[in-house]
Tab-separated table of C-alpha atoms and ligand atoms in Angstrom:
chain	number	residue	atom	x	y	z
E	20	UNK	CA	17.019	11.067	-20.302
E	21	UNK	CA	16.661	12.597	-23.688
E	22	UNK	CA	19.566	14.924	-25.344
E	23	UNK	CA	20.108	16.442	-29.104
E	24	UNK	CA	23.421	16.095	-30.398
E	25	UNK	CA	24.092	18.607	-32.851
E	26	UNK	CA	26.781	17.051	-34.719
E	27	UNK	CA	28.845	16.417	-38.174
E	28	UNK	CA	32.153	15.809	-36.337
E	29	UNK	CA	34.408	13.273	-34.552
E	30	UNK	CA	33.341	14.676	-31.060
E	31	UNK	CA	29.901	14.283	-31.846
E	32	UNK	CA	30.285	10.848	-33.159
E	33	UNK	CA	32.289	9.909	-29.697
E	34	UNK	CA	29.185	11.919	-27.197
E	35	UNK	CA	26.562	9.628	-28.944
E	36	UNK	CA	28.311	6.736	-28.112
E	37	UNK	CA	29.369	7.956	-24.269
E	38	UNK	CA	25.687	8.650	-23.495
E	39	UNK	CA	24.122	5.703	-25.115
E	40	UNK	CA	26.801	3.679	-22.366
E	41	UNK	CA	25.144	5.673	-19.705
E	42	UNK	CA	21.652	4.718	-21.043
E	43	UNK	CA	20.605	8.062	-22.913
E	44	UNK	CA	17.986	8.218	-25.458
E	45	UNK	CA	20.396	10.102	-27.914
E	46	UNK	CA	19.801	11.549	-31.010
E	47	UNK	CA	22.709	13.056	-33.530
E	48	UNK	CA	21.420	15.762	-36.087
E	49	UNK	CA	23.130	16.034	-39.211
E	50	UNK	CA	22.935	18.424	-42.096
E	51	UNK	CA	22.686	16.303	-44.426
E	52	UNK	CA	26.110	18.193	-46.527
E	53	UNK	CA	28.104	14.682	-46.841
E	54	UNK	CA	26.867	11.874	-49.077
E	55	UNK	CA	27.897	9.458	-47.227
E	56	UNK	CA	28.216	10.409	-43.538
E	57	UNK	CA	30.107	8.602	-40.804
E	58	UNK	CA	27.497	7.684	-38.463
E	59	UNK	CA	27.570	8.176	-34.955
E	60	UNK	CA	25.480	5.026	-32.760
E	61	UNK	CA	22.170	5.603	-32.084
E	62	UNK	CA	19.194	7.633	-33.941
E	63	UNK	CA	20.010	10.228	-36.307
E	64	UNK	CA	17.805	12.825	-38.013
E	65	UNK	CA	18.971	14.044	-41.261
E	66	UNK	CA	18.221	18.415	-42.561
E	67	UNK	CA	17.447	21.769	-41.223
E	68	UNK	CA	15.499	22.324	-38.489
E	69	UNK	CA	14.174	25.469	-39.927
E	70	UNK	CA	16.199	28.326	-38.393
E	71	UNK	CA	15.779	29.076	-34.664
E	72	UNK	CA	12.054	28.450	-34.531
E	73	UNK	CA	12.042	25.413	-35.941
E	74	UNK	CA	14.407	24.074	-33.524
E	75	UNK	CA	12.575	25.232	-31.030
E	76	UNK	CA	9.669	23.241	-32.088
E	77	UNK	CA	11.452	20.046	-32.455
E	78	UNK	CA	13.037	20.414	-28.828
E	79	UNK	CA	9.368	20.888	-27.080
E	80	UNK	CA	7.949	17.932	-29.603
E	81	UNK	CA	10.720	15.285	-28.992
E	82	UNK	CA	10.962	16.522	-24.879
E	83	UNK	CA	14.395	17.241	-25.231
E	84	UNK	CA	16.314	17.692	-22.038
E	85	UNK	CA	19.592	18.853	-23.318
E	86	UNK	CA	21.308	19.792	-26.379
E	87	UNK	CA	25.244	19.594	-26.863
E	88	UNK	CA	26.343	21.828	-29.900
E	89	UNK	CA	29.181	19.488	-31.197
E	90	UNK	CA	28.997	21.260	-34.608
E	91	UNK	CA	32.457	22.764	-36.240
E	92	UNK	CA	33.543	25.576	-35.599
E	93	UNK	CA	33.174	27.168	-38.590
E	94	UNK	CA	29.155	26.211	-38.741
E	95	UNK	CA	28.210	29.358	-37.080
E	96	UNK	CA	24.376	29.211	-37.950
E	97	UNK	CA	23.107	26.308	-36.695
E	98	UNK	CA	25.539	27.256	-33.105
E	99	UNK	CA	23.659	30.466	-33.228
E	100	UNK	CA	20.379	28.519	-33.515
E	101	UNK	CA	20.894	26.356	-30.545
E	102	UNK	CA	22.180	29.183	-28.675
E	103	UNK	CA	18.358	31.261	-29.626
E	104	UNK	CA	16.368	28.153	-29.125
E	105	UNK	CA	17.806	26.841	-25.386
E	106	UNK	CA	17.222	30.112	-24.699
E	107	UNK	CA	13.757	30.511	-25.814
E	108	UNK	CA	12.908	27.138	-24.277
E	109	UNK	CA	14.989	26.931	-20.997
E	110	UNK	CA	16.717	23.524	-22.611
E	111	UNK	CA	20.642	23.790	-20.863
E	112	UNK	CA	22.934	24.085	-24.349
E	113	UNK	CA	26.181	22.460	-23.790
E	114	UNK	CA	28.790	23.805	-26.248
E	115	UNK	CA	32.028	21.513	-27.544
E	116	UNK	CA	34.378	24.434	-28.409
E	117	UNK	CA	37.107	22.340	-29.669
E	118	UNK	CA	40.980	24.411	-28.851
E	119	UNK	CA	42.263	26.043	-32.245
E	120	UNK	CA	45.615	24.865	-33.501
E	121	UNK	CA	48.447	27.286	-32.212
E	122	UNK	CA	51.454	28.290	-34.417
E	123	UNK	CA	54.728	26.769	-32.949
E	124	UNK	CA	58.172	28.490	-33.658
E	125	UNK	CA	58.948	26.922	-36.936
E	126	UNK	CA	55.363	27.536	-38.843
E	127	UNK	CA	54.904	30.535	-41.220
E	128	UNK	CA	51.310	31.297	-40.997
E	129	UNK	CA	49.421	34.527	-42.213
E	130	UNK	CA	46.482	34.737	-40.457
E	131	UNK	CA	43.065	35.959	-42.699
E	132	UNK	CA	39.948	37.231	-41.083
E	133	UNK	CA	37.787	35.849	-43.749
E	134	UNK	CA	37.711	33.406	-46.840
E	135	UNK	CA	37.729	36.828	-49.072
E	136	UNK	CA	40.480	37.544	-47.333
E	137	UNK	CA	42.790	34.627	-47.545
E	138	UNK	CA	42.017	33.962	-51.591
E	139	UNK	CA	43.551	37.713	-52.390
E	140	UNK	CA	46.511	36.768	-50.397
E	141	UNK	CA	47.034	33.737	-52.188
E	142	UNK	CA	46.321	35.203	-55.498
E	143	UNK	CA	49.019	37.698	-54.992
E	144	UNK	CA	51.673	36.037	-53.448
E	145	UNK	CA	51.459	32.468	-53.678
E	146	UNK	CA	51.030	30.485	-57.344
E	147	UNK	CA	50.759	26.537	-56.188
E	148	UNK	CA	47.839	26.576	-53.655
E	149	UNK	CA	46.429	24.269	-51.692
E	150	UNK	CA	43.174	24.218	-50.692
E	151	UNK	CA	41.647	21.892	-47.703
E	152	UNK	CA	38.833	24.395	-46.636
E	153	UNK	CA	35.823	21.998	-47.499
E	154	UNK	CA	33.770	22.798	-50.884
E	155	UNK	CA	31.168	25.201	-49.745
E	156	UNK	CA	33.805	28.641	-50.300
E	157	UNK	CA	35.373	27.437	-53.006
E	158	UNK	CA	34.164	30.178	-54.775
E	159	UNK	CA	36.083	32.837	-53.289
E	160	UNK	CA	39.272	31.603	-55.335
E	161	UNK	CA	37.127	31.913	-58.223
E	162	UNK	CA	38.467	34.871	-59.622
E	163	UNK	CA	42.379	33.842	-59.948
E	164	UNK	CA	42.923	32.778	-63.711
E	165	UNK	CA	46.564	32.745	-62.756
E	166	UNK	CA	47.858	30.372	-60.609
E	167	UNK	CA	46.961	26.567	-59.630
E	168	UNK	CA	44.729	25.645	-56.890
E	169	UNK	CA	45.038	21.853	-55.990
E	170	UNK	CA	41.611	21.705	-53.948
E	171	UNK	CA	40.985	18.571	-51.886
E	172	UNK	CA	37.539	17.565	-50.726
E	173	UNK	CA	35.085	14.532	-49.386
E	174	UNK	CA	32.280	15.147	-52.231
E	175	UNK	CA	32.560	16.947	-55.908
E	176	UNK	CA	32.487	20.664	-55.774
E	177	UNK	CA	28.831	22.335	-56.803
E	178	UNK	CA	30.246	26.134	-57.126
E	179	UNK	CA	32.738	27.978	-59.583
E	180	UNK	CA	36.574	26.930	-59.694
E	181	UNK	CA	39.608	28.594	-60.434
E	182	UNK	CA	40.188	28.185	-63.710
E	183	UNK	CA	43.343	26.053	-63.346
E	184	UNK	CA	42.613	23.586	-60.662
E	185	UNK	CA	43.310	19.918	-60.249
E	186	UNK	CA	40.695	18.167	-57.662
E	187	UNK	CA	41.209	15.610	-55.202
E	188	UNK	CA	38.076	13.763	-53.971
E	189	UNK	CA	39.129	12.335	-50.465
E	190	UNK	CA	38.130	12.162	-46.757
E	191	UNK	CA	41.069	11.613	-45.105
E	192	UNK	CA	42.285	10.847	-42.347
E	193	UNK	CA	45.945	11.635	-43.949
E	194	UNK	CA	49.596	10.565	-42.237
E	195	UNK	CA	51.921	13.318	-42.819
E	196	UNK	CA	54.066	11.255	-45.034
E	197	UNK	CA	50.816	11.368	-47.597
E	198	UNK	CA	50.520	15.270	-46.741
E	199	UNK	CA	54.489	15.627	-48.006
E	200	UNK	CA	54.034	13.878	-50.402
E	201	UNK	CA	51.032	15.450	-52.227
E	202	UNK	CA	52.670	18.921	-51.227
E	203	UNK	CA	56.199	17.594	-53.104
E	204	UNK	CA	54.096	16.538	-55.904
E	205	UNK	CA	52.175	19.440	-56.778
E	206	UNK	CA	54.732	21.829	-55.604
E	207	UNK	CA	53.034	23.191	-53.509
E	208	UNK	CA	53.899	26.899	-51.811
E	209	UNK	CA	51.149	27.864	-50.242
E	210	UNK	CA	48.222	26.017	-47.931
E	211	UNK	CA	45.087	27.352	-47.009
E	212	UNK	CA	42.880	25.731	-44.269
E	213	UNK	CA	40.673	26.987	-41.718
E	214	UNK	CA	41.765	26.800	-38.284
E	215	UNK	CA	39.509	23.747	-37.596
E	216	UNK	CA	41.990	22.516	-34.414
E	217	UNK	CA	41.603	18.668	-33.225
E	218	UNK	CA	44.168	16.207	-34.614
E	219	UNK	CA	42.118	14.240	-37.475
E	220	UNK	CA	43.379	16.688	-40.163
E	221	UNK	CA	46.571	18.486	-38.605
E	222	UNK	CA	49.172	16.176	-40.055
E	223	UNK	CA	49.060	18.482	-42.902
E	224	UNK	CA	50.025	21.956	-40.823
E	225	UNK	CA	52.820	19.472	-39.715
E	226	UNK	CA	54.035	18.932	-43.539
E	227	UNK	CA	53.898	22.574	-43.958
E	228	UNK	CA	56.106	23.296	-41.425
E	229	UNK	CA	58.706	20.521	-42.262
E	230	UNK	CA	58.717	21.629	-46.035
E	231	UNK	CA	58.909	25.180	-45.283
E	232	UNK	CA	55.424	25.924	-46.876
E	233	UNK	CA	53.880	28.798	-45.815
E	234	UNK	CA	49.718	28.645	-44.308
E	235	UNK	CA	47.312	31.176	-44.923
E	236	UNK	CA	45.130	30.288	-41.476
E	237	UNK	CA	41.286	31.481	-41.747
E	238	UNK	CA	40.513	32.689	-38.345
E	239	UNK	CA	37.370	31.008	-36.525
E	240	UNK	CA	33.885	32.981	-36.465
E	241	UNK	CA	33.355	34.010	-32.785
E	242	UNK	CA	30.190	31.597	-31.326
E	243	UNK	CA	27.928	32.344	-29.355
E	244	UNK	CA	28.620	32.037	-25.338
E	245	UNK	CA	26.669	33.923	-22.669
E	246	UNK	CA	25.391	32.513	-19.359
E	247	UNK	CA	22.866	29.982	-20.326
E	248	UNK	CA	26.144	28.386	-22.491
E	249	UNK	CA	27.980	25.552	-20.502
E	250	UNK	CA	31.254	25.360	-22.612
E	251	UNK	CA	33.386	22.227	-22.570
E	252	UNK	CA	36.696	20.910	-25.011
E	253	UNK	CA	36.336	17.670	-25.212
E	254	UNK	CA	33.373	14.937	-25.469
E	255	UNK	CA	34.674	13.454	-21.985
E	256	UNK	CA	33.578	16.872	-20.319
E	257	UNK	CA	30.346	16.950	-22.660
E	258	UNK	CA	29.498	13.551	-20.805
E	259	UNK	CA	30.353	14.956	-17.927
E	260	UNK	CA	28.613	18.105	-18.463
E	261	UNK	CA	25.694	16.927	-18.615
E	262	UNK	CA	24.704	15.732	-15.127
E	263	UNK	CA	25.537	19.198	-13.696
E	264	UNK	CA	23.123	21.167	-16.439
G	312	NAP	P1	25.986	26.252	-40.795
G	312	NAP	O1	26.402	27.201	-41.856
G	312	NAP	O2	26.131	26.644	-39.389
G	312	NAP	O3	24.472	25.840	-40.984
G	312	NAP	C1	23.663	26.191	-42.085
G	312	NAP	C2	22.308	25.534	-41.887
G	312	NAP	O4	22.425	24.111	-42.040
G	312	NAP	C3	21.764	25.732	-40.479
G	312	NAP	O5	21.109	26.968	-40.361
G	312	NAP	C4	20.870	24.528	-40.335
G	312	NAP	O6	19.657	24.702	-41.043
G	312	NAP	C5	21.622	23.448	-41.064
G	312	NAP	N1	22.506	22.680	-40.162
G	312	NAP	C6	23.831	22.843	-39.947
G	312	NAP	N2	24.302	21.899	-39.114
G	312	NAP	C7	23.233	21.124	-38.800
G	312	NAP	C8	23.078	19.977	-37.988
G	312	NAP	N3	24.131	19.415	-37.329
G	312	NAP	N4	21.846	19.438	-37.874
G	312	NAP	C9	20.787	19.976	-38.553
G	312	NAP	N5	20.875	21.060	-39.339
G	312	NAP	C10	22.093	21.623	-39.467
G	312	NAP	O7	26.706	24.834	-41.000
G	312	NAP	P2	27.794	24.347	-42.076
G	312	NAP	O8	29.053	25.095	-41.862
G	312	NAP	O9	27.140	24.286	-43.403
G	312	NAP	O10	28.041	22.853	-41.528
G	312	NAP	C11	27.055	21.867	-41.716
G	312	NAP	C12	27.426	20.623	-40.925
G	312	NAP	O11	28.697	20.141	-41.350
G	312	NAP	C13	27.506	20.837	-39.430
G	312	NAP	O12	26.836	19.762	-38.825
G	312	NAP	C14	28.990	20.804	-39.120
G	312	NAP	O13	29.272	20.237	-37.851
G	312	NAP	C15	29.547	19.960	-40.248
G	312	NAP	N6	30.900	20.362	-40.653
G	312	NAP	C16	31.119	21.652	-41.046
G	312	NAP	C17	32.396	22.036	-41.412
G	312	NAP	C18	32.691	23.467	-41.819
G	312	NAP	O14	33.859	23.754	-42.143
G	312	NAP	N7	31.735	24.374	-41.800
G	312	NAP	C19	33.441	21.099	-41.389
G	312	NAP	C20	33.178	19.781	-40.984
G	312	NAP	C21	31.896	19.431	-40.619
G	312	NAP	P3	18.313	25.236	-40.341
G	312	NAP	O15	18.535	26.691	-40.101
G	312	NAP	O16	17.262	24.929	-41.334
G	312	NAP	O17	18.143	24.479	-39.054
């Protein structure tokens, strides 16, 4: 039994290994945006496919019988690719949709639609921000020459920075002691993060709350769904998922 795992994440890391226990010929697909990855077991193929058609390609060359989407859900692209090439080929697409994170009582978050969005709120209102949103829109906070941005990601940023920044190169994961800590240190009034859910990078939310530090949330991008989509939360219900495709 053959399956693409279209991954870059925890859950795709933990389907690899569930199927290659039930004997699958498995491979992950990465994009290649990390240096140094963590790699999930089995074979992995590194880059693009090439936009929809190109996946397409690859599925009917390598026989592929299913393809789990366990991409983030902020990488809308290559979702909407799988979605147009299952389609186009009749391969069942199984889709991880992992749950958001949900406010509780005590957390101040101001939801933004958009990236754009949630850099002019913190220009206007906030002056110590934080920013755990990965490096690729970066750029949108660009424009501030005011206030500091403390911006914390895995590999060096390639676009334009605020002009007052300081950079933390890190992967994580983080305790929420670490989280406090950093936030105490740079005095920090403000985080931005997209709403990413899953708990490998929420202990930070948590510090926000207990310091009384407001979180300008970045609302998903909605994914693709639609009939042919079998949509499952978990990698347990991937595994299972795919014997009923
Ligand atoms: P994206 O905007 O949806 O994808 C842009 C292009 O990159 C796609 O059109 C595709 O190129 C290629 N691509 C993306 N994911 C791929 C994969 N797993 N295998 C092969 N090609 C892939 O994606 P993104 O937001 O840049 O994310 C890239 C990867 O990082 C994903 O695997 C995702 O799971 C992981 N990741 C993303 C975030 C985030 O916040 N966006 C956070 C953590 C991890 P072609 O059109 O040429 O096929």
């Amino acid at each position: 039994m053959r399956a693409l795992i279209l991954g870059g994440t925890r859950e795709a890391r933990e389907i690899a290994s569930l199927l290659q226990q039930d004997n699958w010929h498995v491979t992950s697909s990465l994009a290649g945006r990390v240096k140094q990855p963590a790699l999930p077991v089995g074979e992995v193929r590194i880059g693009g496919f090439g936009g929809p058609a190109g996946l397409v390609t690859w599925l009917l060359k390598e026989k592929v019988e299913v393809v789990i989407d366990a991409t983030h859900p902020f990488a809308e692209r290559i979702s909407i690719s799988a979605a147009e090439a299952t389609r186009a080929t009749g391969v069942p697409l199984i889709a991880l949709h992992r749950p958001a994170w949900q406010a509780g009582e005590r957390d101040q978050w101001i939801p933004a639609g958009s990236m754009e969005e949630a850099a002019r709120i913190a220009a206007r209102r906030f002056h110590h921000i934080f920013l755990t949103i990965g490096r690729q829109q970066l750029a949108a906070f660009a424009k501030d020459p005011h206030n500091l941005y403390v911006i914390r990601c895995v590999d060096p940023p390639e676009v334009t920075l605020p002009r007052r920044h300081r950079l933390i190169l890190s992967r994580g994961p983080f305790t929420l002691e670490n989280e406090k800590q950093l936030m105490r240190d740079n005095q920090i009034d403000c985080l931005v993060t997209k709403n990413s859910g899953g708990e490998l990078t929420r202990a930070k939310l948590d510090a926000a709350r207990e310091l009384g530090i407001p979180v300008i949330m970045v609302e998903r991008p909605e994914l693709p769904g639609g009939p042919q989509v079998r949509t499952v939360h978990t990698a347990q219900e991937a595994r299972e998922a795919v014997y009923e495709v």
